[in-house]
Short mmCIF file of N, CA and C in Angstrom, two decimals:
data_model
loop_
_atom_site.label_atom_id
_atom_site.label_comp_id
_atom_site.label_asym_id
_atom_site.label_seq_id
_atom_site.Cartn_x
_atom_site.Cartn_y
_atom_site.Cartn_z
N UNK A 1 4.35 -17.41 22.67
CA UNK A 1 3.06 -16.77 22.79
C UNK A 1 2.21 -17.08 21.57
N UNK A 2 1.02 -17.58 21.79
CA UNK A 2 0.13 -17.95 20.69
C UNK A 2 -0.46 -16.72 20.03
N UNK A 3 -0.69 -16.83 18.73
CA UNK A 3 -1.31 -15.73 18.00
C UNK A 3 -2.78 -15.64 18.39
N UNK A 4 -3.28 -14.43 18.47
CA UNK A 4 -4.69 -14.26 18.82
C UNK A 4 -5.57 -14.65 17.64
N UNK A 5 -6.78 -15.05 17.93
CA UNK A 5 -7.72 -15.44 16.88
C UNK A 5 -8.16 -14.25 16.04
N UNK A 6 -8.29 -13.08 16.65
CA UNK A 6 -8.75 -11.88 15.95
C UNK A 6 -7.68 -10.80 16.00
N UNK A 7 -6.62 -10.95 15.21
CA UNK A 7 -5.56 -9.94 15.26
C UNK A 7 -6.07 -8.59 14.74
N UNK A 8 -5.35 -7.54 15.14
CA UNK A 8 -5.70 -6.21 14.63
C UNK A 8 -5.69 -6.25 13.11
N UNK A 9 -6.62 -5.56 12.52
CA UNK A 9 -6.76 -5.57 11.07
C UNK A 9 -5.90 -4.51 10.41
N UNK A 10 -5.54 -4.78 9.17
CA UNK A 10 -4.89 -3.78 8.34
C UNK A 10 -5.99 -2.84 7.87
N UNK A 11 -5.72 -1.54 7.96
CA UNK A 11 -6.72 -0.54 7.57
C UNK A 11 -6.12 0.40 6.53
N UNK A 12 -6.84 0.57 5.43
CA UNK A 12 -6.48 1.54 4.39
C UNK A 12 -7.46 2.70 4.51
N UNK A 13 -6.94 3.93 4.65
CA UNK A 13 -7.79 5.11 4.81
C UNK A 13 -7.56 6.08 3.67
N UNK A 14 -8.62 6.45 2.98
CA UNK A 14 -8.57 7.47 1.94
C UNK A 14 -8.37 8.80 2.66
N UNK A 15 -7.24 9.47 2.45
CA UNK A 15 -6.91 10.69 3.19
C UNK A 15 -7.70 11.91 2.71
N UNK A 16 -8.45 11.78 1.62
CA UNK A 16 -9.29 12.88 1.16
C UNK A 16 -10.69 12.77 1.76
N UNK A 17 -11.30 11.59 1.61
CA UNK A 17 -12.68 11.40 2.09
C UNK A 17 -12.73 10.82 3.51
N UNK A 18 -11.59 10.32 3.99
CA UNK A 18 -11.46 9.65 5.30
C UNK A 18 -12.25 8.35 5.37
N UNK A 19 -12.63 7.81 4.22
CA UNK A 19 -13.30 6.51 4.18
C UNK A 19 -12.27 5.43 4.46
N UNK A 20 -12.64 4.44 5.27
CA UNK A 20 -11.71 3.38 5.66
C UNK A 20 -12.14 2.04 5.09
N UNK A 21 -11.14 1.22 4.82
CA UNK A 21 -11.38 -0.17 4.45
C UNK A 21 -10.54 -1.02 5.38
N UNK A 22 -11.20 -1.76 6.27
CA UNK A 22 -10.49 -2.68 7.16
C UNK A 22 -10.50 -4.04 6.49
N UNK A 23 -9.31 -4.59 6.26
CA UNK A 23 -9.22 -5.89 5.62
C UNK A 23 -9.75 -6.95 6.58
N UNK A 24 -10.24 -8.07 6.06
CA UNK A 24 -10.84 -9.08 6.93
C UNK A 24 -9.86 -9.69 7.93
N UNK A 25 -8.59 -9.72 7.59
CA UNK A 25 -7.55 -10.23 8.48
C UNK A 25 -6.22 -9.77 7.93
N UNK A 26 -5.18 -10.01 8.69
CA UNK A 26 -3.86 -9.60 8.23
C UNK A 26 -3.43 -10.43 7.02
N UNK A 27 -2.88 -9.79 6.01
CA UNK A 27 -2.30 -10.57 4.90
C UNK A 27 -1.18 -11.46 5.42
N UNK A 28 -0.92 -12.54 4.72
CA UNK A 28 0.11 -13.49 5.16
C UNK A 28 1.51 -13.01 4.82
N UNK A 29 1.64 -12.15 3.83
CA UNK A 29 2.96 -11.67 3.40
C UNK A 29 2.92 -10.18 3.11
N UNK A 30 4.06 -9.55 3.27
CA UNK A 30 4.25 -8.15 2.90
C UNK A 30 5.59 -8.05 2.19
N UNK A 31 5.58 -7.52 0.99
CA UNK A 31 6.83 -7.32 0.25
C UNK A 31 7.18 -5.84 0.28
N UNK A 32 8.43 -5.54 0.63
CA UNK A 32 8.93 -4.16 0.66
C UNK A 32 10.11 -4.05 -0.29
N UNK A 33 10.18 -2.93 -0.99
CA UNK A 33 11.32 -2.68 -1.86
C UNK A 33 11.88 -1.29 -1.54
N UNK A 34 13.15 -1.27 -1.18
CA UNK A 34 13.85 -0.01 -0.92
C UNK A 34 14.95 0.10 -1.97
N UNK A 35 14.90 1.18 -2.75
CA UNK A 35 15.87 1.37 -3.83
C UNK A 35 16.63 2.67 -3.59
N UNK A 36 17.94 2.60 -3.73
CA UNK A 36 18.79 3.78 -3.57
C UNK A 36 19.36 4.10 -4.95
N UNK A 37 19.20 5.35 -5.37
CA UNK A 37 19.67 5.76 -6.70
C UNK A 37 21.03 6.44 -6.58
N UNK A 38 21.94 6.04 -7.45
CA UNK A 38 23.28 6.62 -7.51
C UNK A 38 23.57 7.07 -8.93
N UNK A 39 24.24 8.20 -9.07
CA UNK A 39 24.78 8.62 -10.36
C UNK A 39 26.12 7.91 -10.49
N UNK A 40 26.38 7.37 -11.65
CA UNK A 40 27.66 6.68 -11.86
C UNK A 40 28.54 7.56 -12.74
N UNK A 41 29.49 8.19 -12.09
CA UNK A 41 30.41 9.07 -12.79
C UNK A 41 31.63 8.28 -13.23
N UNK A 42 32.16 8.63 -14.40
CA UNK A 42 33.33 7.93 -14.93
C UNK A 42 34.41 8.96 -15.25
N UNK A 43 35.15 9.39 -14.21
CA UNK A 43 36.23 10.35 -14.46
C UNK A 43 37.30 9.72 -15.37
N UNK A 44 37.84 10.53 -16.27
CA UNK A 44 38.88 10.04 -17.17
C UNK A 44 40.07 9.51 -16.38
N UNK A 45 40.58 8.38 -16.81
CA UNK A 45 41.76 7.80 -16.19
C UNK A 45 41.47 6.92 -14.99
N UNK A 46 40.23 6.92 -14.47
CA UNK A 46 39.90 6.05 -13.33
C UNK A 46 39.68 4.62 -13.83
N UNK A 47 39.95 3.67 -12.97
CA UNK A 47 39.73 2.27 -13.32
C UNK A 47 38.31 1.82 -12.98
N UNK A 48 37.53 2.71 -12.42
CA UNK A 48 36.19 2.34 -11.95
C UNK A 48 35.26 3.55 -12.02
N UNK A 49 33.98 3.29 -11.82
CA UNK A 49 33.00 4.37 -11.75
C UNK A 49 32.92 4.87 -10.31
N UNK A 50 32.66 6.14 -10.16
CA UNK A 50 32.44 6.72 -8.84
C UNK A 50 30.93 6.81 -8.63
N UNK A 51 30.47 6.22 -7.52
CA UNK A 51 29.03 6.24 -7.23
C UNK A 51 28.71 7.45 -6.36
N UNK A 52 27.87 8.34 -6.89
CA UNK A 52 27.47 9.53 -6.15
C UNK A 52 26.00 9.39 -5.78
N UNK A 53 25.72 9.46 -4.48
CA UNK A 53 24.35 9.30 -3.98
C UNK A 53 23.44 10.37 -4.57
N UNK A 54 22.28 9.94 -5.07
CA UNK A 54 21.27 10.88 -5.56
C UNK A 54 20.11 10.96 -4.59
N UNK A 55 19.47 9.82 -4.33
CA UNK A 55 18.31 9.83 -3.45
C UNK A 55 17.91 8.41 -3.05
N UNK A 56 17.09 8.36 -2.04
CA UNK A 56 16.45 7.11 -1.63
C UNK A 56 15.06 7.16 -2.23
N UNK A 57 14.78 6.28 -3.16
CA UNK A 57 13.49 6.32 -3.83
C UNK A 57 12.36 6.00 -2.86
N UNK A 58 11.15 6.40 -3.21
CA UNK A 58 10.00 6.11 -2.37
C UNK A 58 9.89 4.60 -2.17
N UNK A 59 9.62 4.20 -0.95
CA UNK A 59 9.50 2.78 -0.64
C UNK A 59 8.27 2.21 -1.32
N UNK A 60 8.40 0.99 -1.82
CA UNK A 60 7.29 0.31 -2.49
C UNK A 60 6.89 -0.91 -1.66
N UNK A 61 5.59 -1.10 -1.51
CA UNK A 61 5.05 -2.20 -0.72
C UNK A 61 3.99 -2.92 -1.54
N UNK A 62 3.87 -4.21 -1.33
CA UNK A 62 2.70 -4.89 -1.88
C UNK A 62 2.34 -6.08 -1.02
N UNK A 63 1.06 -6.38 -1.03
CA UNK A 63 0.53 -7.52 -0.28
C UNK A 63 -0.74 -7.99 -0.96
N UNK A 64 -1.12 -9.22 -0.65
CA UNK A 64 -2.34 -9.81 -1.20
C UNK A 64 -3.25 -10.18 -0.05
N UNK A 65 -4.52 -9.85 -0.19
CA UNK A 65 -5.48 -10.34 0.79
C UNK A 65 -6.58 -11.09 0.06
N UNK A 66 -7.22 -11.98 0.81
CA UNK A 66 -8.21 -12.88 0.24
C UNK A 66 -9.57 -12.61 0.84
N UNK A 67 -10.58 -12.69 0.01
CA UNK A 67 -11.95 -12.49 0.46
C UNK A 67 -12.73 -13.77 0.18
N UNK A 68 -13.25 -14.36 1.24
CA UNK A 68 -14.05 -15.58 1.14
C UNK A 68 -15.41 -15.25 1.73
N UNK A 69 -16.36 -14.92 0.88
CA UNK A 69 -17.69 -14.52 1.35
C UNK A 69 -18.41 -15.65 2.07
N UNK A 70 -18.06 -16.90 1.76
CA UNK A 70 -18.74 -18.03 2.38
C UNK A 70 -18.22 -18.33 3.78
N UNK A 71 -17.05 -17.79 4.14
CA UNK A 71 -16.46 -18.09 5.45
C UNK A 71 -17.07 -17.25 6.55
N UNK A 72 -17.87 -16.26 6.17
CA UNK A 72 -18.45 -15.37 7.17
C UNK A 72 -17.50 -14.28 7.62
N UNK A 73 -16.36 -14.13 6.93
CA UNK A 73 -15.41 -13.06 7.27
C UNK A 73 -16.10 -11.72 7.07
N UNK A 74 -15.90 -10.80 8.01
CA UNK A 74 -16.58 -9.50 7.92
C UNK A 74 -15.99 -8.60 6.85
N UNK A 75 -16.43 -8.79 5.60
CA UNK A 75 -15.94 -7.98 4.49
C UNK A 75 -17.12 -7.22 3.89
N UNK A 76 -16.92 -5.94 3.73
CA UNK A 76 -17.96 -5.12 3.12
C UNK A 76 -18.13 -5.52 1.66
N UNK A 77 -19.37 -5.52 1.20
CA UNK A 77 -19.61 -5.77 -0.23
C UNK A 77 -19.02 -4.65 -1.07
N UNK A 78 -18.74 -3.53 -0.43
CA UNK A 78 -18.18 -2.38 -1.14
C UNK A 78 -16.65 -2.41 -1.20
N UNK A 79 -16.00 -3.47 -0.70
CA UNK A 79 -14.54 -3.48 -0.61
C UNK A 79 -13.87 -3.14 -1.93
N UNK A 80 -14.31 -3.77 -3.02
CA UNK A 80 -13.67 -3.48 -4.31
C UNK A 80 -13.98 -2.07 -4.78
N UNK A 81 -15.19 -1.58 -4.49
CA UNK A 81 -15.54 -0.21 -4.88
C UNK A 81 -14.69 0.80 -4.11
N UNK A 82 -14.48 0.55 -2.82
CA UNK A 82 -13.66 1.45 -2.01
C UNK A 82 -12.23 1.47 -2.53
N UNK A 83 -11.66 0.28 -2.78
CA UNK A 83 -10.30 0.22 -3.31
C UNK A 83 -10.20 0.91 -4.66
N UNK A 84 -11.12 0.61 -5.56
CA UNK A 84 -11.08 1.23 -6.89
C UNK A 84 -11.20 2.75 -6.80
N UNK A 85 -12.02 3.25 -5.88
CA UNK A 85 -12.18 4.70 -5.72
C UNK A 85 -10.89 5.35 -5.24
N UNK A 86 -10.03 4.58 -4.56
CA UNK A 86 -8.75 5.12 -4.08
C UNK A 86 -7.73 5.25 -5.22
N UNK A 87 -8.13 4.88 -6.44
CA UNK A 87 -7.22 4.97 -7.58
C UNK A 87 -7.66 6.02 -8.61
N UNK A 88 -8.69 6.78 -8.28
CA UNK A 88 -9.21 7.77 -9.23
C UNK A 88 -9.30 9.14 -8.57
N UNK A 89 -9.28 10.17 -9.39
CA UNK A 89 -9.40 11.53 -8.84
C UNK A 89 -10.86 11.83 -8.49
N UNK A 90 -11.03 12.83 -7.66
CA UNK A 90 -12.36 13.21 -7.19
C UNK A 90 -12.98 14.26 -8.10
N UNK A 91 -14.27 14.21 -8.22
CA UNK A 91 -15.00 15.20 -9.01
C UNK A 91 -14.84 16.60 -8.43
N UNK A 92 -14.53 16.69 -7.14
CA UNK A 92 -14.42 17.99 -6.47
C UNK A 92 -13.04 18.63 -6.64
N UNK A 93 -12.16 18.01 -7.41
CA UNK A 93 -10.82 18.57 -7.61
C UNK A 93 -10.92 19.95 -8.27
N UNK A 94 -10.15 20.89 -7.73
CA UNK A 94 -10.19 22.27 -8.23
C UNK A 94 -9.00 22.63 -9.10
N UNK A 95 -7.96 21.80 -9.09
CA UNK A 95 -6.78 22.09 -9.89
C UNK A 95 -6.06 20.78 -10.21
N UNK A 96 -4.99 20.87 -10.96
CA UNK A 96 -4.27 19.67 -11.37
C UNK A 96 -3.70 18.92 -10.17
N UNK A 97 -3.14 19.65 -9.21
CA UNK A 97 -2.53 19.01 -8.04
C UNK A 97 -3.55 18.23 -7.23
N UNK A 98 -4.75 18.78 -7.07
CA UNK A 98 -5.75 18.08 -6.27
C UNK A 98 -6.53 17.06 -7.11
N UNK A 99 -6.20 16.96 -8.39
CA UNK A 99 -6.87 16.01 -9.27
C UNK A 99 -6.27 14.63 -9.26
N UNK A 100 -5.20 14.43 -8.49
CA UNK A 100 -4.58 13.10 -8.40
C UNK A 100 -5.43 12.20 -7.50
N UNK A 101 -5.30 10.89 -7.65
CA UNK A 101 -5.97 10.00 -6.70
C UNK A 101 -5.50 10.33 -5.28
N UNK A 102 -6.29 9.99 -4.28
CA UNK A 102 -5.96 10.38 -2.91
C UNK A 102 -4.76 9.63 -2.35
N UNK A 103 -4.14 10.25 -1.36
CA UNK A 103 -3.16 9.51 -0.58
C UNK A 103 -3.94 8.52 0.28
N UNK A 104 -3.29 7.42 0.59
CA UNK A 104 -3.91 6.36 1.37
C UNK A 104 -3.02 6.07 2.57
N UNK A 105 -3.58 6.20 3.76
CA UNK A 105 -2.82 5.85 4.96
C UNK A 105 -2.92 4.34 5.15
N UNK A 106 -1.78 3.69 5.26
CA UNK A 106 -1.72 2.25 5.50
C UNK A 106 -1.35 2.03 6.95
N UNK A 107 -2.24 1.42 7.70
CA UNK A 107 -1.98 1.10 9.10
C UNK A 107 -2.03 -0.41 9.25
N UNK A 108 -0.90 -0.97 9.62
CA UNK A 108 -0.80 -2.40 9.90
C UNK A 108 -0.33 -2.45 11.35
N UNK A 109 -1.26 -2.57 12.31
CA UNK A 109 -0.91 -2.45 13.73
C UNK A 109 0.27 -3.33 14.12
N UNK A 110 1.24 -2.70 14.77
CA UNK A 110 2.43 -3.40 15.21
C UNK A 110 3.47 -3.62 14.13
N UNK A 111 3.14 -3.26 12.87
CA UNK A 111 4.07 -3.49 11.76
C UNK A 111 4.46 -2.18 11.09
N UNK A 112 3.47 -1.40 10.64
CA UNK A 112 3.81 -0.16 9.95
C UNK A 112 2.65 0.82 9.93
N UNK A 113 3.01 2.07 9.70
CA UNK A 113 2.06 3.16 9.52
C UNK A 113 2.73 4.15 8.57
N UNK A 114 2.14 4.35 7.39
CA UNK A 114 2.73 5.31 6.45
C UNK A 114 1.69 5.80 5.45
N UNK A 115 2.00 6.97 4.88
CA UNK A 115 1.18 7.53 3.80
C UNK A 115 1.67 6.97 2.49
N UNK A 116 0.73 6.56 1.66
CA UNK A 116 1.08 5.93 0.39
C UNK A 116 0.10 6.39 -0.69
N UNK A 117 0.36 5.92 -1.88
CA UNK A 117 -0.62 5.99 -2.97
C UNK A 117 -0.69 4.59 -3.56
N UNK A 118 -1.87 4.19 -3.94
CA UNK A 118 -2.03 2.89 -4.59
C UNK A 118 -1.51 3.04 -6.02
N UNK A 119 -0.58 2.16 -6.41
CA UNK A 119 -0.04 2.21 -7.77
C UNK A 119 -0.64 1.13 -8.66
N UNK A 120 -1.17 0.07 -8.06
CA UNK A 120 -1.90 -0.93 -8.85
C UNK A 120 -2.72 -1.83 -7.95
N UNK A 121 -3.78 -2.35 -8.54
CA UNK A 121 -4.64 -3.35 -7.90
C UNK A 121 -4.79 -4.49 -8.89
N UNK A 122 -4.67 -5.72 -8.39
CA UNK A 122 -4.86 -6.88 -9.26
C UNK A 122 -5.86 -7.81 -8.58
N UNK A 123 -7.00 -7.99 -9.22
CA UNK A 123 -8.05 -8.86 -8.69
C UNK A 123 -7.98 -10.21 -9.37
N UNK A 124 -8.19 -11.27 -8.60
CA UNK A 124 -8.25 -12.61 -9.16
C UNK A 124 -9.46 -13.31 -8.56
N UNK A 125 -10.49 -13.52 -9.38
CA UNK A 125 -11.74 -14.13 -8.93
C UNK A 125 -11.67 -15.63 -9.19
N UNK A 126 -11.95 -16.44 -8.16
CA UNK A 126 -11.79 -17.89 -8.28
C UNK A 126 -13.09 -18.68 -8.17
N UNK A 127 -14.02 -18.22 -7.33
CA UNK A 127 -15.29 -18.94 -7.15
C UNK A 127 -16.45 -17.98 -7.26
N UNK A 128 -17.56 -18.50 -7.77
CA UNK A 128 -18.74 -17.67 -7.98
C UNK A 128 -19.97 -18.38 -7.43
N UNK A 129 -20.93 -17.60 -6.99
CA UNK A 129 -22.17 -18.14 -6.45
C UNK A 129 -22.99 -18.79 -7.56
N UNK A 130 -23.52 -19.98 -7.29
CA UNK A 130 -24.39 -20.63 -8.28
C UNK A 130 -25.77 -19.99 -8.26
N UNK A 131 -26.05 -19.23 -7.21
CA UNK A 131 -27.35 -18.58 -7.08
C UNK A 131 -27.44 -17.29 -7.90
N UNK A 132 -26.45 -16.38 -7.72
CA UNK A 132 -26.54 -15.09 -8.42
C UNK A 132 -25.31 -14.75 -9.27
N UNK A 133 -24.33 -15.63 -9.31
CA UNK A 133 -23.15 -15.41 -10.16
C UNK A 133 -22.12 -14.47 -9.60
N UNK A 134 -22.35 -13.93 -8.40
CA UNK A 134 -21.39 -13.00 -7.80
C UNK A 134 -20.18 -13.77 -7.27
N UNK A 135 -19.00 -13.12 -7.25
CA UNK A 135 -17.82 -13.80 -6.72
C UNK A 135 -17.98 -14.10 -5.23
N UNK A 136 -17.58 -15.31 -4.84
CA UNK A 136 -17.62 -15.67 -3.42
C UNK A 136 -16.21 -15.81 -2.85
N UNK A 137 -15.21 -15.96 -3.72
CA UNK A 137 -13.82 -16.07 -3.26
C UNK A 137 -12.95 -15.36 -4.28
N UNK A 138 -12.17 -14.40 -3.79
CA UNK A 138 -11.24 -13.71 -4.68
C UNK A 138 -10.08 -13.15 -3.88
N UNK A 139 -9.03 -12.80 -4.60
CA UNK A 139 -7.86 -12.19 -3.96
C UNK A 139 -7.62 -10.83 -4.61
N UNK A 140 -7.00 -9.95 -3.82
CA UNK A 140 -6.64 -8.63 -4.32
C UNK A 140 -5.18 -8.38 -3.95
N UNK A 141 -4.36 -8.12 -4.95
CA UNK A 141 -2.97 -7.73 -4.71
C UNK A 141 -2.91 -6.22 -4.81
N UNK A 142 -2.46 -5.60 -3.72
CA UNK A 142 -2.40 -4.14 -3.62
C UNK A 142 -0.94 -3.72 -3.66
N UNK A 143 -0.59 -2.86 -4.61
CA UNK A 143 0.76 -2.29 -4.69
C UNK A 143 0.67 -0.83 -4.29
N UNK A 144 1.55 -0.43 -3.38
CA UNK A 144 1.55 0.94 -2.85
C UNK A 144 2.94 1.53 -2.96
N UNK A 145 2.99 2.86 -3.01
CA UNK A 145 4.26 3.56 -2.96
C UNK A 145 4.15 4.64 -1.90
N UNK A 146 5.14 4.68 -1.02
CA UNK A 146 5.13 5.66 0.06
C UNK A 146 5.22 7.07 -0.50
N UNK A 147 4.51 8.00 0.13
CA UNK A 147 4.58 9.42 -0.25
C UNK A 147 5.05 10.21 0.97
N UNK A 148 6.36 10.26 1.18
CA UNK A 148 6.88 10.97 2.36
C UNK A 148 6.47 12.43 2.36
N UNK A 149 6.17 12.95 3.54
CA UNK A 149 5.76 14.34 3.69
C UNK A 149 6.93 15.25 4.05
N UNK A 150 8.04 14.64 4.43
CA UNK A 150 9.22 15.42 4.79
C UNK A 150 10.46 14.58 4.50
N UNK A 151 11.60 15.22 4.55
CA UNK A 151 12.86 14.53 4.28
C UNK A 151 13.10 13.46 5.33
N UNK A 152 13.56 12.30 4.87
CA UNK A 152 13.87 11.21 5.79
C UNK A 152 15.36 11.20 6.07
N UNK A 153 15.69 11.04 7.33
CA UNK A 153 17.07 10.95 7.77
C UNK A 153 17.33 9.55 8.30
N UNK A 154 18.54 9.08 8.19
CA UNK A 154 18.90 7.75 8.66
C UNK A 154 18.55 7.57 10.14
N UNK A 155 18.77 8.62 10.92
CA UNK A 155 18.50 8.53 12.36
C UNK A 155 17.00 8.33 12.63
N UNK A 156 16.16 9.00 11.84
CA UNK A 156 14.71 8.84 12.01
C UNK A 156 14.26 7.43 11.60
N UNK A 157 14.82 6.93 10.51
CA UNK A 157 14.47 5.59 10.07
C UNK A 157 14.91 4.57 11.12
N UNK A 158 16.09 4.79 11.68
CA UNK A 158 16.62 3.89 12.72
C UNK A 158 15.74 3.91 13.96
N UNK A 159 15.21 5.08 14.31
CA UNK A 159 14.40 5.23 15.52
C UNK A 159 12.96 4.79 15.31
N UNK A 160 12.34 5.24 14.22
CA UNK A 160 10.91 5.01 14.01
C UNK A 160 10.60 3.79 13.15
N UNK A 161 11.57 3.32 12.39
CA UNK A 161 11.31 2.19 11.51
C UNK A 161 10.23 2.50 10.49
N UNK A 162 9.22 1.65 10.44
CA UNK A 162 8.15 1.81 9.46
C UNK A 162 6.95 2.58 10.00
N UNK A 163 7.11 3.21 11.15
CA UNK A 163 6.02 4.02 11.71
C UNK A 163 6.32 5.48 11.41
N UNK A 164 5.89 5.94 10.24
CA UNK A 164 6.19 7.31 9.84
C UNK A 164 5.03 7.87 9.04
N UNK A 165 4.78 9.13 9.27
CA UNK A 165 3.75 9.84 8.49
C UNK A 165 4.32 11.14 7.99
#
């Protein structure tokens, strides 16, 4: 089956303001990191350490997307402003807990749906307009960490995979 010309877009949604950023197209790669933490106990007289399960750390994801303003790809001029705003607290915060940057819902149709927080953004600007000096081609590497809302069980992960909120 051939890939469609206009695949569903990856959408990042600010869960506080509900502002959305639809990426111009699907990123070519997605990196996932799942880390399991164990306490390593060393009982006297044992020939080895005993591994005691502590927790499954929050899943970490990262991907890079490219913006080519000259290709006519439908990218908002505000894309970097929207992303940057997802990394800062809101002026309307009333306490320390609500003063954190917003949670971000990551929807990658057919691949994943989860609540995350942006942990880093890395911009790389490669080409600039000779007319006004603005970037015409750049990439953004987005690093996210899942923020589970409830305890995850092996059976749920087996059933739902990466579609969890």
